[in-house]
Coordinates of C-alpha atoms in Angstrom, one line a residue:
R24 CA 120.9 119.5 129.7
L25 CA 116.5 119.4 130.4
N26 CA 115.9 118.7 133.8
W27 CA 113.4 115.6 134.4
V28 CA 110.3 118.0 135.2
S29 CA 110.7 119.8 131.9
K30 CA 110.9 116.1 130.0
L31 CA 108.3 114.8 132.1
G32 CA 105.8 117.5 131.3
Y33 CA 107.2 117.7 127.5
G34 CA 106.1 114.0 127.6
V35 CA 102.5 114.7 129.2
G36 CA 101.7 118.2 126.4
H37 CA 100.9 116.3 123.7
V38 CA 98.4 114.1 125.9
L39 CA 95.1 115.8 125.1
N40 CA 95.8 115.8 121.7
D41 CA 96.4 111.9 122.1
L42 CA 93.5 110.9 124.0
C43 CA 90.8 113.1 121.1
A44 CA 93.5 112.1 117.2
A45 CA 92.3 108.4 119.6
M46 CA 88.8 108.5 119.6
W47 CA 89.7 109.8 115.9
F48 CA 90.9 107.4 114.5
T49 CA 89.5 104.3 115.8
Y50 CA 86.2 105.0 116.8
V51 CA 85.1 108.3 114.3
L52 CA 84.1 105.7 111.7
I53 CA 82.0 103.7 113.6
F54 CA 80.3 106.2 115.6
Y55 CA 79.5 108.5 112.9
S56 CA 78.2 104.0 111.1
L57 CA 76.5 102.7 114.2
V58 CA 75.8 105.2 116.4
L59 CA 74.7 108.1 114.1
G60 CA 73.5 105.8 111.1
F61 CA 75.9 107.5 108.9
G62 CA 76.5 105.6 104.8
A63 CA 79.9 104.3 104.7
F64 CA 81.1 107.2 102.5
D65 CA 79.5 109.4 104.5
A66 CA 81.5 108.8 107.4
G67 CA 84.4 108.8 105.3
V68 CA 84.0 112.5 104.3
V69 CA 83.9 113.5 107.6
M70 CA 87.6 111.8 108.5
L71 CA 88.5 113.2 105.0
V72 CA 87.4 116.7 105.5
G73 CA 89.4 116.6 108.9
Q74 CA 92.3 115.4 107.3
I75 CA 92.9 118.1 104.6
A76 CA 91.4 120.5 106.8
D77 CA 94.7 119.3 109.1
A78 CA 96.8 119.2 106.0
L79 CA 96.1 123.1 105.4
A80 CA 96.5 123.8 108.7
T81 CA 100.2 122.6 109.3
P82 CA 102.2 124.5 106.8
V83 CA 100.7 127.8 107.6
I84 CA 101.0 127.5 110.9
G85 CA 103.6 126.6 110.9
I86 CA 105.7 129.6 109.1
L87 CA 104.0 131.8 111.1
S88 CA 105.5 129.7 114.3
D89 CA 108.9 130.4 112.7
R90 CA 108.6 133.8 111.2
G91 CA 105.1 135.5 111.8
P92 CA 104.6 139.1 113.1
K93 CA 103.1 140.5 116.2
C94 CA 99.3 140.9 116.0
C95 CA 97.1 142.8 117.9
G96 CA 100.2 142.6 120.6
I97 CA 100.8 138.8 120.4
N98 CA 104.2 136.9 119.4
L99 CA 103.0 134.8 116.9
R100 CA 106.3 133.5 116.8
K101 CA 105.9 131.7 120.2
R102 CA 105.9 128.1 120.5
K103 CA 103.2 128.5 123.3
V104 CA 100.6 130.4 121.4
W105 CA 99.5 128.6 119.8
Y106 CA 100.0 125.4 121.5
I107 CA 97.7 127.4 123.9
T108 CA 94.8 128.2 121.0
G109 CA 95.1 124.7 119.8
S110 CA 94.5 122.8 123.2
L111 CA 92.0 125.3 123.8
L112 CA 89.8 124.8 120.9
V113 CA 89.9 120.5 120.7
V114 CA 89.0 121.3 124.6
L115 CA 85.4 123.5 123.4
T116 CA 84.8 121.4 119.6
V117 CA 85.7 117.3 120.2
P118 CA 82.3 117.3 122.3
F119 CA 80.4 118.5 119.6
L120 CA 81.9 115.6 117.0
Y121 CA 80.0 112.9 119.5
S122 CA 77.4 114.4 119.7
Q123 CA 73.6 114.6 118.2
C124 CA 73.1 117.3 115.3
L125 CA 71.6 120.2 117.7
G126 CA 68.3 121.6 115.8
C127 CA 68.8 119.3 113.5
T128 CA 68.5 115.8 114.6
N129 CA 66.0 115.1 112.3
A130 CA 67.4 117.3 108.8
S131 CA 68.4 115.8 106.1
P132 CA 71.7 114.1 105.9
I133 CA 73.2 116.8 103.8
I134 CA 73.1 119.7 106.5
Q135 CA 74.3 117.0 109.1
L136 CA 77.0 116.4 107.0
V137 CA 77.4 120.1 106.9
Y138 CA 77.2 120.6 110.8
Y139 CA 79.7 118.4 111.7
N140 CA 82.3 119.1 109.0
V141 CA 82.1 122.8 110.5
F142 CA 82.9 121.3 113.8
V143 CA 85.8 119.0 112.8
V144 CA 87.6 122.3 110.9
L145 CA 87.9 123.9 113.3
F146 CA 89.0 121.0 115.4
Q147 CA 91.7 119.7 112.8
F148 CA 92.9 123.1 112.9
G149 CA 93.2 123.4 116.8
W150 CA 94.4 119.9 117.1
A151 CA 97.3 120.9 114.3
A152 CA 98.5 124.0 116.2
A153 CA 99.3 122.1 119.9
Q154 CA 101.0 119.3 117.3
V155 CA 102.9 121.5 115.7
A156 CA 104.1 123.7 118.9
H157 CA 105.0 121.0 120.8
L158 CA 106.6 119.0 118.4
A159 CA 108.5 122.5 117.1
F160 CA 109.7 122.7 121.0
V161 CA 112.2 119.5 120.7
P162 CA 114.7 120.9 118.1
D163 CA 114.1 124.8 120.3
L164 CA 115.1 122.9 124.1
T165 CA 118.1 121.1 122.8
P166 CA 120.6 120.8 120.7
D167 CA 121.5 117.5 121.6
E168 CA 120.5 115.2 119.0
N169 CA 120.1 111.7 121.7
E170 CA 118.1 114.4 124.2
R171 CA 115.7 115.1 120.9
T172 CA 115.4 111.0 120.5
F173 CA 114.8 110.5 123.9
L174 CA 112.5 113.7 123.7
L175 CA 110.4 111.9 121.3
S176 CA 110.3 108.8 123.5
I177 CA 108.8 109.7 126.2
R178 CA 106.6 111.9 124.2
N179 CA 105.5 107.9 122.4
T180 CA 105.6 106.7 125.6
F181 CA 102.6 109.1 126.7
T182 CA 100.4 108.2 123.1
V183 CA 100.7 104.6 123.7
L184 CA 99.9 105.5 127.4
S185 CA 97.0 108.3 126.1
N186 CA 95.9 105.9 123.5
I187 CA 95.5 102.6 126.4
S188 CA 94.2 105.1 128.6
V189 CA 91.5 105.9 125.9
Y190 CA 91.1 102.1 125.2
F191 CA 90.3 101.0 129.0
V192 CA 87.9 103.9 129.8
A193 CA 85.6 102.7 126.0
F194 CA 86.3 99.5 128.0
G195 CA 85.3 100.2 131.4
V196 CA 82.2 102.1 129.8
L197 CA 80.8 99.6 127.4
E198 CA 80.9 97.1 129.9
I199 CA 79.0 98.8 133.0
T200 CA 76.2 100.2 130.1
T201 CA 76.1 95.7 128.6
N202 CA 75.4 95.1 131.7
G203 CA 78.8 92.4 131.1
K204 CA 76.4 91.1 128.1
G205 CA 79.0 90.6 125.1
E206 CA 77.5 89.9 122.7
A207 CA 75.4 93.5 122.1
R208 CA 76.6 95.5 119.6
L209 CA 76.8 99.4 119.0
T210 CA 73.6 101.3 118.1
P211 CA 72.4 104.3 118.2
E212 CA 71.0 104.4 122.4
D213 CA 75.3 104.1 122.2
L214 CA 75.0 107.7 122.2
T215 CA 75.8 108.6 125.6
K216 CA 78.4 106.4 126.0
F217 CA 80.3 108.1 123.7
Q218 CA 79.9 111.6 125.7
Y219 CA 81.3 110.0 129.2
I220 CA 84.7 109.0 127.2
I221 CA 84.8 112.2 125.8
L222 CA 83.7 114.3 129.0
I223 CA 87.0 111.9 130.5
I224 CA 89.4 112.0 127.8
C225 CA 88.6 115.9 128.3
G226 CA 88.9 116.6 131.6
V227 CA 92.5 114.9 131.9
G228 CA 94.1 116.5 128.9
A229 CA 93.4 119.5 130.2
I230 CA 95.4 119.1 133.2
T231 CA 98.4 117.5 131.0
T232 CA 98.4 120.6 129.4
I233 CA 98.2 122.6 132.3
F234 CA 101.3 120.3 133.2
F235 CA 103.5 121.2 130.3
C236 CA 102.7 125.3 130.5
I237 CA 103.7 125.4 133.5
T238 CA 106.9 122.5 133.6
V239 CA 108.3 123.6 130.4
K240 CA 109.9 127.4 129.7
E241 CA 109.9 128.3 125.5
V242 CA 113.3 129.2 124.6
S243 CA 113.8 132.5 122.4
Q244 CA 114.2 132.0 119.0
V245 CA 117.7 133.0 117.4
P246 CA 116.4 136.1 114.4
L247 CA 116.7 135.5 110.7
L248 CA 120.8 136.1 110.0
T249 CA 121.0 138.1 106.2
P250 CA 123.4 137.7 104.2
D251 CA 125.0 141.3 106.1
D252 CA 124.5 140.5 109.1
E253 CA 125.9 137.1 108.8
Q254 CA 129.2 138.7 107.5
Q255 CA 129.5 141.5 109.9
N256 CA 129.2 138.3 112.6
I257 CA 131.7 137.2 110.9
N258 CA 134.5 139.6 110.7
D259 CA 133.3 140.3 114.2
D260 CA 134.9 137.1 115.9
A261 CA 131.4 136.3 116.7
T262 CA 130.2 133.2 116.9
V263 CA 127.7 132.5 114.1
T264 CA 124.8 130.7 114.7
A265 CA 123.0 128.3 112.0
P266 CA 121.6 130.0 109.2
R267 CA 118.0 129.8 108.4
R268 CA 117.3 128.2 105.6
T269 CA 114.7 129.6 102.8
I270 CA 111.5 128.5 101.6
S271 CA 112.9 127.3 98.0
G272 CA 116.4 125.8 99.9
L273 CA 114.2 123.4 101.7
F274 CA 111.7 122.5 98.9
S275 CA 115.2 122.3 96.3
S276 CA 116.5 119.2 98.8
L277 CA 116.0 115.5 97.9
S278 CA 115.9 114.7 101.4
L279 CA 113.2 116.5 102.5
Y280 CA 111.3 114.2 99.8
Q281 CA 112.3 111.0 101.3
V282 CA 111.5 111.9 105.1
A283 CA 108.7 112.9 103.5
G284 CA 108.3 108.9 102.7
V285 CA 109.4 107.8 105.4
Y286 CA 106.7 110.2 108.0
M287 CA 104.5 109.5 105.4
G288 CA 104.3 106.1 105.0
T289 CA 104.7 105.2 108.6
R290 CA 101.9 107.2 109.8
I291 CA 99.4 105.9 107.4
F292 CA 99.9 102.4 108.9
C293 CA 99.4 103.9 112.2
N294 CA 96.2 105.8 111.5
V295 CA 94.8 102.6 109.3
I296 CA 95.2 100.3 112.1
Q297 CA 93.7 102.2 114.5
S298 CA 90.6 103.5 111.9
L299 CA 90.1 99.6 111.0
V300 CA 91.1 97.3 113.0
P301 CA 87.4 98.7 114.8
L302 CA 86.0 97.6 111.8
Y303 CA 87.8 94.1 111.2
L304 CA 87.2 92.9 114.5
H305 CA 83.1 93.8 114.0
I306 CA 82.7 93.6 110.9
T307 CA 84.7 90.9 109.0
L308 CA 85.0 88.4 112.7
Q309 CA 82.3 89.6 113.7
L310 CA 83.2 89.8 117.0
D311 CA 81.3 91.1 120.6
T312 CA 81.4 95.0 121.5
Q313 CA 84.0 94.6 123.9
S314 CA 86.7 93.3 121.8
I315 CA 86.6 96.5 120.2
A316 CA 88.2 97.5 123.0
I317 CA 89.8 94.9 124.5
I318 CA 91.9 93.6 121.3
P319 CA 92.9 97.6 120.3
F320 CA 93.8 97.5 124.9
V321 CA 96.2 94.4 123.7
M322 CA 97.7 95.8 120.9
Y323 CA 98.5 99.5 122.9
V324 CA 100.1 97.7 125.4
S325 CA 102.5 95.5 123.4
S326 CA 102.8 99.2 121.9
F327 CA 103.7 101.0 125.4
I328 CA 105.7 98.2 126.3
T329 CA 108.7 98.5 122.5
S330 CA 108.7 102.1 123.0
L331 CA 110.4 101.3 126.4
I332 CA 113.2 100.0 124.1
S333 CA 112.4 102.0 121.0
G334 CA 115.1 104.7 121.8
W335 CA 118.1 102.2 122.7
L336 CA 117.3 100.1 119.2
N337 CA 117.9 103.6 117.5
G338 CA 121.0 104.3 119.2
V339 CA 122.4 100.9 119.1
C340 CA 121.2 99.7 115.2
G341 CA 120.6 102.7 113.7
R342 CA 118.1 105.0 112.2
K343 CA 117.7 102.1 109.0
I344 CA 117.7 98.8 110.9
T345 CA 115.6 99.7 113.7
Y346 CA 113.1 100.8 111.5
T347 CA 113.0 97.7 108.7
L348 CA 113.2 95.7 111.9
G349 CA 109.8 97.3 112.3
A350 CA 108.4 97.0 109.5
I351 CA 109.2 93.2 109.0
V352 CA 107.2 92.9 111.9
C353 CA 103.9 94.5 110.5
V354 CA 104.3 92.9 107.1
G355 CA 104.3 90.0 109.0
A356 CA 101.4 90.7 111.1
S357 CA 100.1 91.6 107.7
V358 CA 100.6 88.2 105.7
W359 CA 99.1 86.6 108.9
V360 CA 95.6 89.0 108.4
W361 CA 95.2 88.1 105.3
L362 CA 95.9 84.5 105.4
D363 CA 94.5 83.2 108.3
H364 CA 91.0 82.8 109.5
G365 CA 88.5 80.5 111.9
Y366 CA 88.4 79.5 115.1
L367 CA 91.4 79.3 116.7
Y368 CA 92.0 83.0 115.0
N369 CA 89.6 84.4 116.2
T370 CA 89.8 83.1 119.8
Y371 CA 93.3 83.6 120.3
F372 CA 95.8 84.3 117.4
I373 CA 94.1 87.5 116.9
Y374 CA 95.4 88.7 120.2
V375 CA 99.1 87.9 118.8
V376 CA 98.4 89.9 115.6
A377 CA 97.5 92.9 118.4
V378 CA 100.9 91.9 119.7
L379 CA 102.8 92.3 116.5
F380 CA 100.9 95.5 115.1
G381 CA 101.5 98.0 118.7
G382 CA 105.5 96.7 118.9
A383 CA 105.6 97.4 115.1
T384 CA 103.5 101.2 115.7
S385 CA 105.5 102.3 118.3
I386 CA 109.7 100.9 116.7
L387 CA 108.2 102.3 113.0
L388 CA 107.0 105.7 114.6
V389 CA 109.7 106.7 117.3
T390 CA 112.2 106.6 114.8
A391 CA 109.7 108.2 112.1
L392 CA 110.4 111.5 114.2
A393 CA 114.0 110.6 115.1
V394 CA 114.9 110.9 111.6
T395 CA 112.1 113.4 110.6
A396 CA 114.3 115.6 113.8
D397 CA 117.9 114.8 112.5
H398 CA 116.7 116.5 109.2
I399 CA 116.0 119.6 110.9
G400 CA 119.5 119.3 112.5
D401 CA 120.0 123.1 114.0
D402 CA 117.7 124.7 111.4
T403 CA 115.7 125.1 114.4
G404 CA 114.4 128.6 112.5
N405 CA 112.1 126.2 110.4
S406 CA 111.3 123.3 112.9
A407 CA 107.7 124.1 112.8
F408 CA 107.2 125.0 109.5
L409 CA 109.1 121.4 108.8
Y410 CA 107.1 119.2 111.3
G411 CA 104.1 121.0 109.2
I412 CA 105.6 120.0 105.8
M413 CA 105.4 116.0 107.7
S414 CA 102.0 116.8 109.2
F415 CA 100.7 118.3 105.7
V416 CA 102.1 115.0 104.0
D417 CA 100.5 112.6 106.2
K418 CA 96.7 113.5 107.2
L419 CA 96.2 114.4 103.0
S420 CA 97.7 111.3 102.1
C421 CA 95.3 109.6 105.5
G422 CA 92.6 111.4 104.2
I423 CA 92.8 110.0 100.4
V424 CA 93.5 106.3 102.1
I425 CA 90.5 106.2 103.9
I426 CA 88.2 107.5 102.0
V427 CA 89.0 105.5 99.0
I428 CA 88.9 102.8 101.2
Q429 CA 85.5 103.3 102.3
A430 CA 84.1 104.2 98.9
L431 CA 85.6 101.0 98.0
Q432 CA 83.3 99.3 100.7
K433 CA 80.5 101.2 99.7
S434 CA 80.1 99.5 95.9
I435 CA 82.2 96.0 96.9
G436 CA 80.6 95.5 100.5
Q437 CA 81.9 91.9 100.8
K438 CA 82.7 90.8 103.9
Y439 CA 86.5 90.3 104.1
F440 CA 87.0 93.4 102.6
Y441 CA 88.2 95.7 105.5
R442 CA 90.1 92.4 105.9
D443 CA 91.9 92.7 102.5
S444 CA 92.3 96.3 103.2
L445 CA 94.2 95.8 106.4
A446 CA 96.7 93.7 105.3
I447 CA 97.0 95.4 102.0
V448 CA 97.6 99.0 103.2
C449 CA 99.8 98.1 106.3
A450 CA 102.3 96.6 104.3
A451 CA 102.5 98.7 101.6
S452 CA 103.3 101.4 104.0
A453 CA 105.9 99.9 105.0
V454 CA 107.7 99.5 103.1
V455 CA 106.5 102.8 101.7
G456 CA 108.4 104.6 104.2
T457 CA 111.5 101.4 104.1
V458 CA 112.1 102.3 100.3
S459 CA 112.6 105.9 101.5
L460 CA 114.2 105.4 104.5
L461 CA 117.0 102.9 103.0
T462 CA 117.8 105.5 99.6
M463 CA 118.4 108.3 101.7
K464 CA 122.3 109.4 103.0
G465 CA 122.7 107.7 106.5
P466 CA 121.6 110.6 108.7
N467 CA 124.2 112.0 111.2
R468 CA 123.6 110.6 114.6
V469 CA 126.4 113.1 116.0
N470 CA 126.4 115.4 118.5
R471 CA 127.4 119.0 117.2
G472 CA 129.1 119.2 120.9
Q473 CA 131.1 115.2 119.7
E474 CA 131.5 116.9 116.0
N475 CA 133.2 119.3 116.7
E476 CA 136.4 117.1 119.0
V477 CA 136.4 114.9 115.9
T478 CA 137.2 117.8 114.0
T479 CA 139.3 119.2 116.5

């Protein structure tokens, strides 16, 4: 079993990505629209390019991480090679995403769009490399299903803490630089504030990344066995390791598409919440600038508290019941957003909605990751590729959803557009994830040791 230092090290290993993701999904649309002055559609293009780049990178990185050869003396099958490379790319590129266009401030919108998209592609490639490698460590580190769920729960707890930290820093910066005037709204003059935030999160993320590299030891992967090798091992009465499934075998499995549906629905919900809530607060409810930080902060405090019991819920209730409970909370909060408005809602009830959305986010995400880990099982030789496939579906679908929303906003442009988009997309994505999970055969929640005892 893993010691607590290794578990803690794994938990903080994705903090850099989480901090940058919180900035990306929460502030990128509002930053490019209100601070840099991009149109709604152009801001959506920036996010779509990032999502497509991430989607294309993750399966490739997954294959190379699982099956890649040596290149220039570097073993591409080492998880930490991808993790460290990706983390360096993230730290080096993310500051450019929240800065002025260097040397092209007065250039045409197309030139500026190309400039930012170059850094977006590099940033997303680095982010994808670190994400896939970090997730692939879970089945490599332990074969025990309960311990895997615990690692994912710790990971999600630090994800929530990272999001809370971003909102805390954002609130602090906005509070200080606006001298406490809550009525201030974001303008191009707020560019420096975002740069302060980026500087802080990159520094914290770099420290946690180093801690992960020191405390988590990479386990050597078992080489791919050919049929002849397997038969030879059987003849020698040797212990046979579960053979790695072929790529065609993976894609011929119905459960892969069902797991992808669960993961996609969950991620769309989580990412749309992060992306649209600030716009919903800013444009639909017309709340002050600091509410953009305070209300999401409340949402992530709720998510953090819920994450502490998400693993326990999965152990007691099982995957399907736990996920369904989270989906019911999500749909209920979405209906509330759709129906309610006015002074009481804007002043008080919006915080209750934030609590409900935060709790649902944690429950759905932990359960979706656990379902993915269940699907991988003992096939650790394909773990990075399978996580890459999940990320591909997630990023591509989220990018399409966001660009469609932004394109419709450009043509419709009504005050309640973001309210309707938030309510419809969140409820629909939760339903998609729930249906995908409920139609699956019940995931095996017995670890290998217990399974051997039962068989005996």
